mmCIF file of C-alpha atoms in Angstrom:
data_model
loop_
_atom_site.group_PDB
_atom_site.id
_atom_site.type_symbol
_atom_site.label_atom_id
_atom_site.label_comp_id
_atom_site.label_asym_id
_atom_site.label_seq_id
_atom_site.Cartn_x
_atom_site.Cartn_y
_atom_site.Cartn_z
ATOM 1 C CA MET F 1 127.276 109.169 60.607
ATOM 2 C CA PHE F 2 128.458 108.723 64.210
ATOM 3 C CA ARG F 3 131.988 107.458 63.746
ATOM 4 C CA GLY F 4 134.675 110.001 64.433
ATOM 5 C CA LEU F 5 132.421 112.500 66.198
ATOM 6 C CA ALA F 6 134.389 114.308 68.912
ATOM 7 C CA ASN F 7 131.365 114.592 71.200
ATOM 8 C CA LEU F 8 130.196 111.002 70.818
ATOM 9 C CA ASP F 9 129.548 109.505 74.228
ATOM 10 C CA ASP F 10 129.742 105.829 74.939
ATOM 11 C CA VAL F 11 126.523 106.021 76.964
ATOM 12 C CA ILE F 12 123.912 108.675 77.707
ATOM 13 C CA VAL F 13 121.915 108.071 80.858
ATOM 14 C CA VAL F 14 118.529 109.800 80.935
ATOM 15 C CA GLY F 15 117.538 110.353 84.569
ATOM 16 C CA ALA F 16 119.653 111.006 87.691
ATOM 17 C CA GLY F 17 117.782 108.841 90.196
ATOM 18 C CA PRO F 18 119.297 105.839 92.025
ATOM 19 C CA ALA F 19 119.254 103.552 88.966
ATOM 20 C CA GLY F 20 120.639 106.136 86.540
ATOM 21 C CA ASN F 21 123.377 107.363 88.854
ATOM 22 C CA ASN F 22 124.527 103.850 89.739
ATOM 23 C CA ALA F 23 124.594 102.846 86.059
ATOM 24 C CA ALA F 24 126.620 105.965 85.289
ATOM 25 C CA LEU F 25 128.971 105.243 88.177
ATOM 26 C CA GLY F 26 129.644 101.674 87.084
ATOM 27 C CA LEU F 27 130.290 102.661 83.432
ATOM 28 C CA ALA F 28 132.446 105.631 84.272
ATOM 29 C CA ARG F 29 134.601 103.534 86.578
ATOM 30 C CA GLU F 30 135.218 101.191 83.654
ATOM 31 C CA GLY F 31 136.549 104.141 81.657
ATOM 32 C CA TYR F 32 133.600 104.795 79.389
ATOM 33 C CA SER F 33 132.471 108.290 78.546
ATOM 34 C CA VAL F 34 129.093 108.887 80.158
ATOM 35 C CA THR F 35 126.690 111.863 80.110
ATOM 36 C CA VAL F 36 123.713 111.977 82.487
ATOM 37 C CA ILE F 37 120.796 114.219 81.531
ATOM 38 C CA ASP F 38 118.014 115.117 83.969
ATOM 39 C CA SER F 39 115.212 117.676 83.782
ATOM 40 C CA ARG F 40 115.532 118.465 87.492
ATOM 41 C CA HIS F 41 118.079 120.875 88.887
ATOM 42 C CA GLU F 42 118.422 119.004 92.204
ATOM 43 C CA ILE F 43 119.569 115.394 91.991
ATOM 44 C CA GLY F 44 117.557 112.935 94.039
ATOM 45 C CA ASP F 45 114.655 115.330 94.566
ATOM 46 C CA LYS F 46 111.785 112.859 94.607
ATOM 47 C CA LEU F 47 109.158 111.929 97.159
ATOM 48 C CA CYS F 48 110.149 108.890 99.205
ATOM 49 C CA THR F 49 110.174 107.769 102.818
ATOM 50 C CA GLY F 50 113.922 107.217 102.616
ATOM 51 C CA LEU F 51 113.671 103.850 104.368
ATOM 52 C CA ILE F 52 116.439 101.506 103.265
ATOM 53 C CA GLY F 53 117.352 98.118 104.657
ATOM 54 C CA ARG F 54 120.541 97.069 106.377
ATOM 55 C CA GLU F 55 121.584 95.026 103.322
ATOM 56 C CA CYS F 56 121.162 98.050 101.015
ATOM 57 C CA ALA F 57 123.168 100.296 103.373
ATOM 58 C CA SER F 58 125.924 97.685 103.536
ATOM 59 C CA ARG F 59 126.061 96.933 99.820
ATOM 60 C CA PHE F 60 125.821 100.593 98.783
ATOM 61 C CA PRO F 61 127.341 102.448 101.772
ATOM 62 C CA ILE F 62 125.870 105.656 103.003
ATOM 63 C CA ASP F 63 127.537 108.581 104.746
ATOM 64 C CA PRO F 64 126.489 108.384 108.423
ATOM 65 C CA ALA F 65 125.713 112.112 108.287
ATOM 66 C CA LEU F 66 122.856 111.271 105.915
ATOM 67 C CA VAL F 67 121.193 108.816 108.300
ATOM 68 C CA TYR F 68 118.280 110.384 110.236
ATOM 69 C CA ARG F 69 117.604 107.409 112.511
ATOM 70 C CA GLU F 70 117.747 103.620 112.735
ATOM 71 C CA PRO F 71 114.372 102.463 114.076
ATOM 72 C CA GLN F 72 114.144 99.120 115.867
ATOM 73 C CA SER F 73 110.399 99.143 116.446
ATOM 74 C CA ALA F 74 107.205 99.699 114.502
ATOM 75 C CA ARG F 75 103.533 99.807 115.363
ATOM 76 C CA LEU F 76 100.867 98.267 113.135
ATOM 77 C CA VAL F 77 97.356 99.760 113.579
ATOM 78 C CA ALA F 78 94.499 97.791 112.034
ATOM 79 C CA PRO F 79 90.700 98.283 112.132
ATOM 80 C CA GLY F 80 89.002 96.641 115.111
ATOM 81 C CA ALA F 81 92.276 95.489 116.619
ATOM 82 C CA GLY F 82 94.745 96.877 119.134
ATOM 83 C CA PRO F 83 98.181 98.022 117.953
ATOM 84 C CA LEU F 84 100.562 95.242 117.066
ATOM 85 C CA PHE F 85 104.209 95.959 117.927
ATOM 86 C CA PHE F 86 107.263 94.746 116.073
ATOM 87 C CA GLU F 87 110.669 95.143 117.653
ATOM 88 C CA THR F 88 114.057 93.895 116.456
ATOM 89 C CA VAL F 89 117.189 93.188 118.475
ATOM 90 C CA SER F 90 119.228 95.355 116.091
ATOM 91 C CA PRO F 91 118.142 97.897 113.480
ATOM 92 C CA GLN F 92 117.025 96.264 110.227
ATOM 93 C CA ALA F 93 116.580 99.556 108.341
ATOM 94 C CA CYS F 94 117.481 103.209 108.516
ATOM 95 C CA VAL F 95 115.700 106.419 107.567
ATOM 96 C CA VAL F 96 117.993 108.444 105.355
ATOM 97 C CA ASP F 97 118.222 111.786 103.622
ATOM 98 C CA ARG F 98 116.996 110.434 100.292
ATOM 99 C CA VAL F 99 118.174 113.447 98.292
ATOM 100 C CA GLY F 100 121.648 113.327 99.829
ATOM 101 C CA TYR F 101 121.965 109.559 99.374
ATOM 102 C CA VAL F 102 121.027 109.612 95.712
ATOM 103 C CA ALA F 103 123.191 112.671 95.071
ATOM 104 C CA SER F 104 126.200 110.838 96.594
ATOM 105 C CA PHE F 105 126.100 108.310 93.736
ATOM 106 C CA ALA F 106 126.032 111.194 91.251
ATOM 107 C CA GLN F 107 129.070 112.789 92.934
ATOM 108 C CA ARG F 108 131.020 109.541 92.735
ATOM 109 C CA ALA F 109 130.023 109.158 89.091
ATOM 110 C CA ARG F 110 131.276 112.730 88.452
ATOM 111 C CA ASP F 111 134.520 111.931 90.255
ATOM 112 C CA ALA F 112 134.914 108.933 87.926
ATOM 113 C CA GLY F 113 134.463 111.183 84.894
ATOM 114 C CA ALA F 114 130.724 111.282 84.136
ATOM 115 C CA LEU F 115 129.263 114.608 82.861
ATOM 116 C CA TYR F 116 125.939 115.778 84.318
ATOM 117 C CA LEU F 117 123.600 118.069 82.366
ATOM 118 C CA LEU F 118 120.820 119.191 84.739
ATOM 119 C CA GLY F 119 117.755 121.204 83.908
ATOM 120 C CA GLU F 120 117.519 119.639 80.432
ATOM 121 C CA ARG F 121 114.466 117.697 79.413
ATOM 122 C CA VAL F 122 114.849 114.896 76.859
ATOM 123 C CA HIS F 123 112.067 115.062 74.252
ATOM 124 C CA ARG F 124 113.029 112.286 71.896
ATOM 125 C CA ILE F 125 115.538 109.493 71.318
ATOM 126 C CA VAL F 126 116.359 108.427 67.786
ATOM 127 C CA SER F 127 118.119 105.099 67.372
ATOM 128 C CA GLN F 128 120.174 104.400 64.253
ATOM 129 C CA ASN F 129 122.557 101.694 63.073
ATOM 130 C CA GLN F 130 125.682 103.153 64.609
ATOM 131 C CA GLY F 131 124.297 104.993 67.637
ATOM 132 C CA VAL F 132 121.500 107.004 69.212
ATOM 133 C CA THR F 133 120.687 110.691 69.160
ATOM 134 C CA VAL F 134 119.201 112.154 72.315
ATOM 135 C CA ILE F 135 117.247 115.371 71.596
ATOM 136 C CA THR F 136 116.645 117.868 74.410
ATOM 137 C CA GLY F 137 115.238 121.371 74.580
ATOM 138 C CA GLN F 138 118.837 122.663 74.390
ATOM 139 C CA GLY F 139 120.050 120.609 71.439
ATOM 140 C CA SER F 140 121.142 117.023 70.839
ATOM 141 C CA ARG F 141 123.886 114.579 71.791
ATOM 142 C CA GLN F 142 125.011 111.319 70.263
ATOM 143 C CA ALA F 143 126.053 108.115 71.973
ATOM 144 C CA ARG F 144 126.662 104.493 71.280
ATOM 145 C CA ALA F 145 123.931 103.469 73.743
ATOM 146 C CA VAL F 146 121.352 104.946 76.116
ATOM 147 C CA VAL F 147 120.056 104.029 79.575
ATOM 148 C CA LEU F 148 116.479 105.127 80.301
ATOM 149 C CA ALA F 149 116.235 105.844 84.028
ATOM 150 C CA THR F 150 113.424 108.335 83.623
ATOM 151 C CA GLY F 151 111.091 107.266 86.433
ATOM 152 C CA PHE F 152 107.568 105.973 86.353
ATOM 153 C CA GLY F 153 105.308 106.921 83.417
ATOM 154 C CA SER F 154 107.985 108.326 81.130
ATOM 155 C CA PRO F 155 106.763 108.930 77.586
ATOM 156 C CA LEU F 156 110.259 108.019 76.308
ATOM 157 C CA VAL F 157 109.672 104.373 77.251
ATOM 158 C CA ARG F 158 106.410 104.332 75.302
ATOM 159 C CA GLN F 159 108.005 106.165 72.361
ATOM 160 C CA ALA F 160 110.656 103.459 72.229
ATOM 161 C CA GLY F 161 107.887 100.864 71.762
ATOM 162 C CA LEU F 162 108.305 99.179 75.155
ATOM 163 C CA GLY F 163 104.786 100.015 76.369
ATOM 164 C CA SER F 164 104.007 100.794 79.966
ATOM 165 C CA VAL F 165 103.612 98.938 83.264
ATOM 166 C CA SER F 166 100.309 97.155 83.634
ATOM 167 C CA ASP F 167 99.505 98.216 87.231
ATOM 168 C CA TYR F 168 100.406 101.142 89.421
ATOM 169 C CA VAL F 169 99.328 103.060 92.524
ATOM 170 C CA THR F 170 99.493 106.693 93.584
ATOM 171 C CA GLY F 171 101.690 107.711 96.502
ATOM 172 C CA VAL F 172 101.159 110.925 98.444
ATOM 173 C CA GLN F 173 103.343 112.319 101.215
ATOM 174 C CA ALA F 174 103.816 115.398 103.394
ATOM 175 C CA VAL F 175 106.338 116.607 105.968
ATOM 176 C CA VAL F 176 104.820 117.236 109.417
ATOM 177 C CA SER F 177 106.009 118.506 112.787
ATOM 178 C CA THR F 178 105.724 116.266 115.863
ATOM 179 C CA ASP F 179 106.345 116.332 119.614
ATOM 180 C CA GLY F 180 109.089 113.739 119.301
ATOM 181 C CA ALA F 181 107.486 110.672 117.728
ATOM 182 C CA ASP F 182 109.900 107.714 117.751
ATOM 183 C CA ASP F 183 108.097 104.689 116.308
ATOM 184 C CA VAL F 184 107.334 104.062 112.705
ATOM 185 C CA GLU F 185 103.581 103.551 112.402
ATOM 186 C CA VAL F 186 101.716 101.700 109.667
ATOM 187 C CA HIS F 187 97.921 102.065 109.504
ATOM 188 C CA LEU F 188 95.635 99.671 107.668
ATOM 189 C CA GLY F 189 91.959 99.856 106.730
ATOM 190 C CA SER F 190 89.515 101.347 104.303
ATOM 191 C CA ASP F 191 89.231 104.579 106.291
ATOM 192 C CA VAL F 192 92.893 105.432 105.673
ATOM 193 C CA ALA F 193 94.120 103.578 102.575
ATOM 194 C CA PRO F 194 91.833 100.855 101.162
ATOM 195 C CA GLY F 195 93.861 97.943 99.819
ATOM 196 C CA PHE F 196 97.145 99.574 100.805
ATOM 197 C CA PHE F 197 98.493 101.383 103.889
ATOM 198 C CA SER F 198 99.342 104.778 105.393
ATOM 199 C CA TYR F 199 102.382 105.614 107.447
ATOM 200 C CA LEU F 200 104.090 107.909 109.907
ATOM 201 C CA VAL F 201 107.878 107.819 109.663
ATOM 202 C CA PRO F 202 109.911 110.007 112.075
ATOM 203 C CA THR F 203 112.993 111.590 110.496
ATOM 204 C CA LEU F 204 114.746 114.521 112.126
ATOM 205 C CA PRO F 205 113.883 115.556 115.714
ATOM 206 C CA GLY F 206 110.411 117.116 115.634
ATOM 207 C CA ARG F 207 109.837 116.068 112.029
ATOM 208 C CA ALA F 208 108.162 113.121 110.329
ATOM 209 C CA LEU F 209 106.850 111.983 106.960
ATOM 210 C CA VAL F 210 103.153 111.178 106.650
ATOM 211 C CA GLY F 211 101.907 109.421 103.544
ATOM 212 C CA LEU F 212 99.935 106.625 101.981
ATOM 213 C CA LEU F 213 99.318 104.626 98.867
ATOM 214 C CA SER F 214 95.940 104.598 97.192
ATOM 215 C CA ARG F 215 94.416 103.816 93.834
ATOM 216 C CA LYS F 216 91.915 106.684 94.134
ATOM 217 C CA LYS F 217 91.507 109.995 95.979
ATOM 218 C CA ALA F 218 95.040 109.887 97.425
ATOM 219 C CA GLN F 219 95.127 113.572 98.382
ATOM 220 C CA THR F 220 91.780 113.470 100.136
ATOM 221 C CA ARG F 221 92.692 110.321 102.009
ATOM 222 C CA LEU F 222 95.959 111.926 103.186
ATOM 223 C CA THR F 223 94.105 114.993 104.442
ATOM 224 C CA ASN F 224 91.839 112.753 106.463
ATOM 225 C CA PHE F 225 94.758 110.692 107.807
ATOM 226 C CA VAL F 226 96.648 113.833 108.854
ATOM 227 C CA GLN F 227 93.559 115.037 110.699
ATOM 228 C CA LYS F 228 93.267 111.674 112.422
ATOM 229 C CA LEU F 229 96.897 111.828 113.608
ATOM 230 C CA ARG F 230 96.487 115.440 114.717
ATOM 231 C CA GLN F 231 93.437 114.564 116.792
ATOM 232 C CA ALA F 232 95.406 111.723 118.393
ATOM 233 C CA GLY F 233 98.149 114.203 119.325
ATOM 234 C CA LYS F 234 100.780 112.458 117.199
ATOM 235 C CA ILE F 235 101.501 115.359 114.889
ATOM 236 C CA LYS F 236 101.171 119.158 115.173
ATOM 237 C CA GLU F 237 101.039 120.664 111.709
ATOM 238 C CA VAL F 238 101.943 120.133 108.083
ATOM 239 C CA VAL F 239 105.303 121.704 107.289
ATOM 240 C CA ASN F 240 105.500 120.964 103.565
ATOM 241 C CA GLU F 241 102.301 120.504 101.604
ATOM 242 C CA ALA F 242 101.526 117.065 100.205
ATOM 243 C CA ALA F 243 102.694 115.988 96.782
ATOM 244 C CA THR F 244 101.895 112.859 94.733
ATOM 245 C CA TRP F 245 103.807 110.495 92.477
ATOM 246 C CA GLY F 246 103.115 107.278 90.608
ATOM 247 C CA ILE F 247 104.498 103.931 91.761
ATOM 248 C CA PRO F 248 104.630 100.925 89.426
ATOM 249 C CA LEU F 249 103.484 97.601 90.843
ATOM 250 C CA ARG F 250 104.460 95.467 87.832
ATOM 251 C CA PRO F 251 107.665 95.482 85.740
ATOM 252 C CA LEU F 252 107.802 96.059 82.001
ATOM 253 C CA LYS F 253 107.656 92.849 80.012
ATOM 254 C CA ARG F 254 110.719 93.942 78.067
ATOM 255 C CA THR F 255 113.462 96.293 79.297
ATOM 256 C CA TYR F 256 115.914 96.329 76.375
ATOM 257 C CA LEU F 257 116.175 97.174 72.669
ATOM 258 C CA ASP F 258 119.064 97.748 70.283
ATOM 259 C CA ARG F 259 121.397 100.194 72.077
ATOM 260 C CA MET F 260 118.931 100.762 74.945
ATOM 261 C CA VAL F 261 118.123 99.432 78.420
ATOM 262 C CA VAL F 262 115.475 100.631 80.881
ATOM 263 C CA VAL F 263 116.163 100.693 84.632
ATOM 264 C CA GLY F 264 114.524 101.576 87.952
ATOM 265 C CA ASP F 265 111.002 102.912 88.288
ATOM 266 C CA ALA F 266 110.839 103.318 84.499
ATOM 267 C CA ALA F 267 111.172 99.542 84.226
ATOM 268 C CA GLY F 268 108.872 98.832 87.194
ATOM 269 C CA GLN F 269 111.651 97.419 89.366
ATOM 270 C CA VAL F 270 109.872 98.215 92.611
ATOM 271 C CA LYS F 271 108.672 96.234 95.671
ATOM 272 C CA PRO F 272 104.906 95.762 95.091
ATOM 273 C CA THR F 273 104.376 95.236 98.815
ATOM 274 C CA THR F 274 105.553 98.673 99.936
ATOM 275 C CA GLY F 275 106.304 100.654 96.779
ATOM 276 C CA GLY F 276 109.968 100.972 97.837
ATOM 277 C CA GLY F 277 112.360 101.270 94.933
ATOM 278 C CA ILE F 278 115.770 102.544 96.056
ATOM 279 C CA TYR F 279 117.515 99.221 96.562
ATOM 280 C CA TYR F 280 116.048 97.485 93.546
ATOM 281 C CA SER F 281 116.901 100.526 91.410
ATOM 282 C CA LEU F 282 120.512 100.443 92.594
ATOM 283 C CA LEU F 283 120.758 96.741 91.817
ATOM 284 C CA ALA F 284 119.244 97.206 88.382
ATOM 285 C CA GLY F 285 121.539 100.123 87.638
ATOM 286 C CA GLU F 286 124.502 97.982 88.595
ATOM 287 C CA ALA F 287 123.318 95.122 86.372
ATOM 288 C CA ALA F 288 122.814 97.552 83.458
ATOM 289 C CA ALA F 289 126.354 98.923 83.874
ATOM 290 C CA GLN F 290 127.840 95.406 83.890
ATOM 291 C CA VAL F 291 126.036 94.274 80.738
ATOM 292 C CA LEU F 292 126.606 97.526 78.877
ATOM 293 C CA SER F 293 130.295 97.506 79.795
ATOM 294 C CA GLU F 294 130.679 94.051 78.322
ATOM 295 C CA ALA F 295 128.632 94.976 75.230
ATOM 296 C CA LEU F 296 130.596 98.151 74.616
ATOM 297 C CA ALA F 297 133.872 96.238 74.870
ATOM 298 C CA ASP F 298 132.597 93.751 72.289
ATOM 299 C CA ASP F 299 131.071 96.515 70.147
ATOM 300 C CA ASP F 300 127.855 94.539 70.116
ATOM 301 C CA LEU F 301 124.926 96.640 71.342
ATOM 302 C CA SER F 302 122.252 94.610 69.620
ATOM 303 C CA SER F 303 119.050 93.750 71.418
ATOM 304 C CA GLY F 304 120.098 90.109 71.408
ATOM 305 C CA ASN F 305 123.268 90.930 73.355
ATOM 306 C CA LEU F 306 121.567 93.427 75.668
ATOM 307 C CA SER F 307 118.870 90.895 76.505
ATOM 308 C CA ARG F 308 121.384 89.614 79.067
ATOM 309 C CA TYR F 309 120.517 92.682 81.135
ATOM 310 C CA GLN F 310 116.911 91.496 81.457
ATOM 311 C CA SER F 311 118.050 87.999 82.362
ATOM 312 C CA ARG F 312 120.389 89.427 84.986
ATOM 313 C CA TRP F 313 117.911 91.719 86.730
ATOM 314 C CA ARG F 314 115.180 89.117 86.579
ATOM 315 C CA ASP F 315 117.456 86.582 88.238
ATOM 316 C CA LEU F 316 117.844 89.123 91.041
ATOM 317 C CA LEU F 317 114.354 90.536 91.398
ATOM 318 C CA ALA F 318 111.651 88.867 89.326
ATOM 319 C CA ALA F 319 110.632 86.097 91.773
ATOM 320 C CA GLU F 320 110.472 88.590 94.649
ATOM 321 C CA ILE F 321 108.377 90.981 92.577
ATOM 322 C CA GLU F 322 105.946 88.267 91.471
ATOM 323 C CA VAL F 323 105.478 86.886 94.978
ATOM 324 C CA GLY F 324 105.101 90.416 96.381
ATOM 325 C CA TYR F 325 102.544 91.328 93.757
ATOM 326 C CA SER F 326 100.461 88.221 94.470
ATOM 327 C CA ALA F 327 100.555 89.047 98.212
ATOM 328 C CA ARG F 328 99.657 92.652 97.399
ATOM 329 C CA ARG F 329 96.590 91.589 95.349
ATOM 330 C CA LEU F 330 95.579 89.117 98.022
ATOM 331 C CA TYR F 331 95.652 91.854 100.671
ATOM 332 C CA GLU F 332 93.451 94.061 98.457
ATOM 333 C CA PHE F 333 90.728 91.391 98.662
ATOM 334 C CA LEU F 334 90.511 91.642 102.449
ATOM 335 C CA THR F 335 87.757 93.545 104.220
ATOM 336 C CA ASP F 336 88.428 95.613 107.299
ATOM 337 C CA GLN F 337 86.876 92.881 109.415
ATOM 338 C CA GLN F 338 89.181 90.261 107.925
ATOM 339 C CA ILE F 339 92.253 92.505 108.369
ATOM 340 C CA GLY F 340 91.367 93.137 112.034
ATOM 341 C CA ALA F 341 90.746 89.458 112.696
ATOM 342 C CA LEU F 342 94.110 88.460 111.155
ATOM 343 C CA VAL F 343 95.994 91.069 113.194
ATOM 344 C CA LYS F 344 94.245 89.941 116.395
ATOM 345 C CA ARG F 345 95.163 86.336 115.631
ATOM 346 C CA ALA F 346 98.780 87.289 115.031
ATOM 347 C CA ALA F 347 98.907 89.212 118.326
ATOM 348 C CA ALA F 348 97.214 86.409 120.265
ATOM 349 C CA ASN F 349 99.692 83.705 119.292
ATOM 350 C CA GLY F 350 102.794 85.904 119.322
ATOM 351 C CA PHE F 351 103.265 85.600 115.603
ATOM 352 C CA ASN F 352 104.623 89.144 115.348
ATOM 353 C CA SER F 353 107.688 88.099 117.361
ATOM 354 C CA GLU F 354 108.035 84.912 115.371
ATOM 355 C CA LEU F 355 107.869 86.910 112.158
ATOM 356 C CA VAL F 356 110.548 89.326 113.379
ATOM 357 C CA ASP F 357 112.846 86.464 114.389
ATOM 358 C CA ALA F 358 112.429 84.706 111.057
ATOM 359 C CA SER F 359 112.849 87.818 108.936
ATOM 360 C CA GLU F 360 115.986 89.253 110.592
ATOM 361 C CA GLY F 361 118.171 90.695 107.834
ATOM 362 C CA THR F 362 115.481 90.422 105.106
ATOM 363 C CA PHE F 363 114.025 93.919 105.171
ATOM 364 C CA ASP F 364 114.755 94.242 101.458
ATOM 365 C CA TRP F 365 113.449 90.825 100.498
ATOM 366 C CA HIS F 366 109.802 90.325 101.455
ATOM 367 C CA GLY F 367 109.349 86.878 99.995
ATOM 368 C CA LYS F 368 110.613 85.142 103.130
ATOM 369 C CA MET F 369 108.210 87.109 105.367
ATOM 370 C CA ILE F 370 105.332 86.391 103.000
ATOM 371 C CA ALA F 371 106.193 82.689 103.061
ATOM 372 C CA GLN F 372 106.275 82.831 106.866
ATOM 373 C CA ILE F 373 102.777 84.319 106.949
ATOM 374 C CA MET F 374 101.396 81.884 104.376
ATOM 375 C CA GLY F 375 102.962 78.936 106.194
ATOM 376 C CA ASN F 376 101.368 79.880 109.518
ATOM 377 C CA PRO F 377 98.443 77.470 110.071
ATOM 378 C CA GLY F 378 96.090 80.187 111.347
ATOM 379 C CA LEU F 379 96.974 83.145 109.111
ATOM 380 C CA GLY F 380 97.844 81.213 105.973
ATOM 381 C CA GLY F 381 94.834 78.960 106.330
ATOM 382 C CA ALA F 382 92.511 81.947 106.605
ATOM 383 C CA LEU F 383 94.070 83.612 103.570
ATOM 384 C CA ARG F 384 93.751 80.453 101.514
ATOM 385 C CA LEU F 385 90.029 80.361 102.270
ATOM 386 C CA ILE F 386 89.621 83.985 101.130
ATOM 387 C CA ASN F 387 91.463 83.586 97.792
ATOM 388 C CA PRO F 388 93.022 80.172 97.108
ATOM 389 C CA LEU F 389 94.695 81.217 93.798
ATOM 390 C CA LEU F 390 96.474 84.317 95.023
ATOM 391 C CA ALA F 391 97.399 82.568 98.281
ATOM 392 C CA ARG F 392 99.074 79.781 96.292
ATOM 393 C CA LEU F 393 100.947 82.279 94.081
ATOM 394 C CA ALA F 394 102.117 84.203 97.150
ATOM 395 C CA HIS F 395 103.452 81.089 98.932
ATOM 396 C CA ARG F 396 107.031 80.622 97.710
ATOM 397 C CA PRO F 397 109.130 79.506 100.703
ATOM 398 C CA ASP F 398 112.295 79.408 98.539
ATOM 399 C CA ILE F 399 112.177 83.178 97.913
ATOM 400 C CA GLY F 400 114.073 85.803 99.903
ATOM 401 C CA THR F 401 117.039 83.815 101.072
ATOM 402 C CA ASP F 402 120.361 85.388 100.051
ATOM 403 C CA GLN F 403 119.974 87.677 97.080
ATOM 404 C CA SER F 404 122.871 89.936 98.111
ATOM 405 C CA GLN F 405 125.638 87.705 96.768
ATOM 406 C CA THR F 406 124.301 87.205 93.249
ATOM 407 C CA THR F 407 126.420 89.919 91.632
ATOM 408 C CA PRO F 408 129.497 91.824 92.829
ATOM 409 C CA ALA F 409 129.054 95.279 94.261
ATOM 410 C CA TYR F 410 130.985 98.402 93.378
ATOM 411 C CA HIS F 411 133.042 99.845 96.237
ATOM 412 C CA ASP F 412 134.942 103.067 96.706
#
C-alpha cells in the first residue's frame, strides 16, 4: 500500500517541542524526509521558567540574544527559618526565551529539509505492515515511522496502547512586573505549595515569572502566593494571567512500538525534582533520531529494533529520574516544622556553601546534589529517621557524575 507513494515521508514527528524538533533536526541532517505536525501556530509556545543549565546551553548552543540573564545566586525561603542563600562563583544556569530557543531547533530542522505543518491537530495514527498513516483534521499523511512528541497527557499515546504516566503534578505560572528583582527565589511550605515549591524567576528588566507546582488547587495557591509577594513589595502586578499545565513525574514503562517511539514530556522524560524538561527532552530527541536513522537505513522498524531507543534514553536518564523521584516523594512526607528545621541546620553548619561547591556544573543532574544531602550526617540522618525506605532509594552517590559524554551531540 505504501511503497511508491510520492508523498511518503520517512518519519512524521507529531509535536514541535524540544524533543520533537531535535528528533526532526537529527533525522533531516541524515538526509531523511521528515514532516513535523503541531496543533499550535507558534512553535515553543508552552509554559516554562526557561531555566536551562550550563551543560544544556553548551551541548545545545543558544543564541546569546535569547538569554535573559545568567543568575549566580538564589534564595531559599522555608517556613520557620530565615532565608538560605546559594551563590556560585560562575553562572550554572541561564534564564532563556523558551519560545525562541525551541523555535531555533525547528528553524535548523527546516534548513536541513524538514517540512513543518502548523495549526494541524493529529486525531489518529494507524500503523500497518509497511508504514503508518497520520490522520489530521486537514487530511492524512503516510510515513515509514512516527515520533510522538505530543507533550504530557496526549491521547495519542494511550490510543497506541502505551498507557499513561503513573504520577504527575500541575504547574501554574504567570508573568509579573517587578521593581528590578535580581535573585531567583524558591519558597517552601504548605502555605505556598505543599509537597512542592513556588518560585520567582526574574527574566527581562522589570519582569519575572511567578509559579508553583501543586497536586491540588494550583490556581488558588498561585493567587495567594502572588498576594504574598505583592505585600512583601517584591512584585507589582500580574502582566499575563496565570495558566496551568501538567508535568509528568514518572516515565512511561514502554516508549516504543513497531514504527513508533515516544519522546519528551509524552514519555515522562522530566526531572521529578523540579519538573524541568527541556534538557532531558533534547537528549531524548537526539537518541530517538540516532536509533531511527539506523533503523531506517536497515529497513527494520520493528519494535524489537526500536527497543534500542528505550535502552539508550534509559542509560542517559533513568537512574537520575528514579533517584529524583524518590527524593521528591521523601520531601512530600516532610511537615513544615521538619522543612524549617532542616533548612536551619543547613544554614547553621554552612552546608549550603558545601552543596554549591560539590554541585558545580551539575545543574542538570540532581543525583549528585541529592547524594550530598543524604550523605550529610545531620540532614541525611534526619531524613532517614523520617522515611528510611525513600531515604535509601534516594541515596545513590554514583549518580550525576558525567552524563554529558554518553552520546555525541549535533552541532551546526
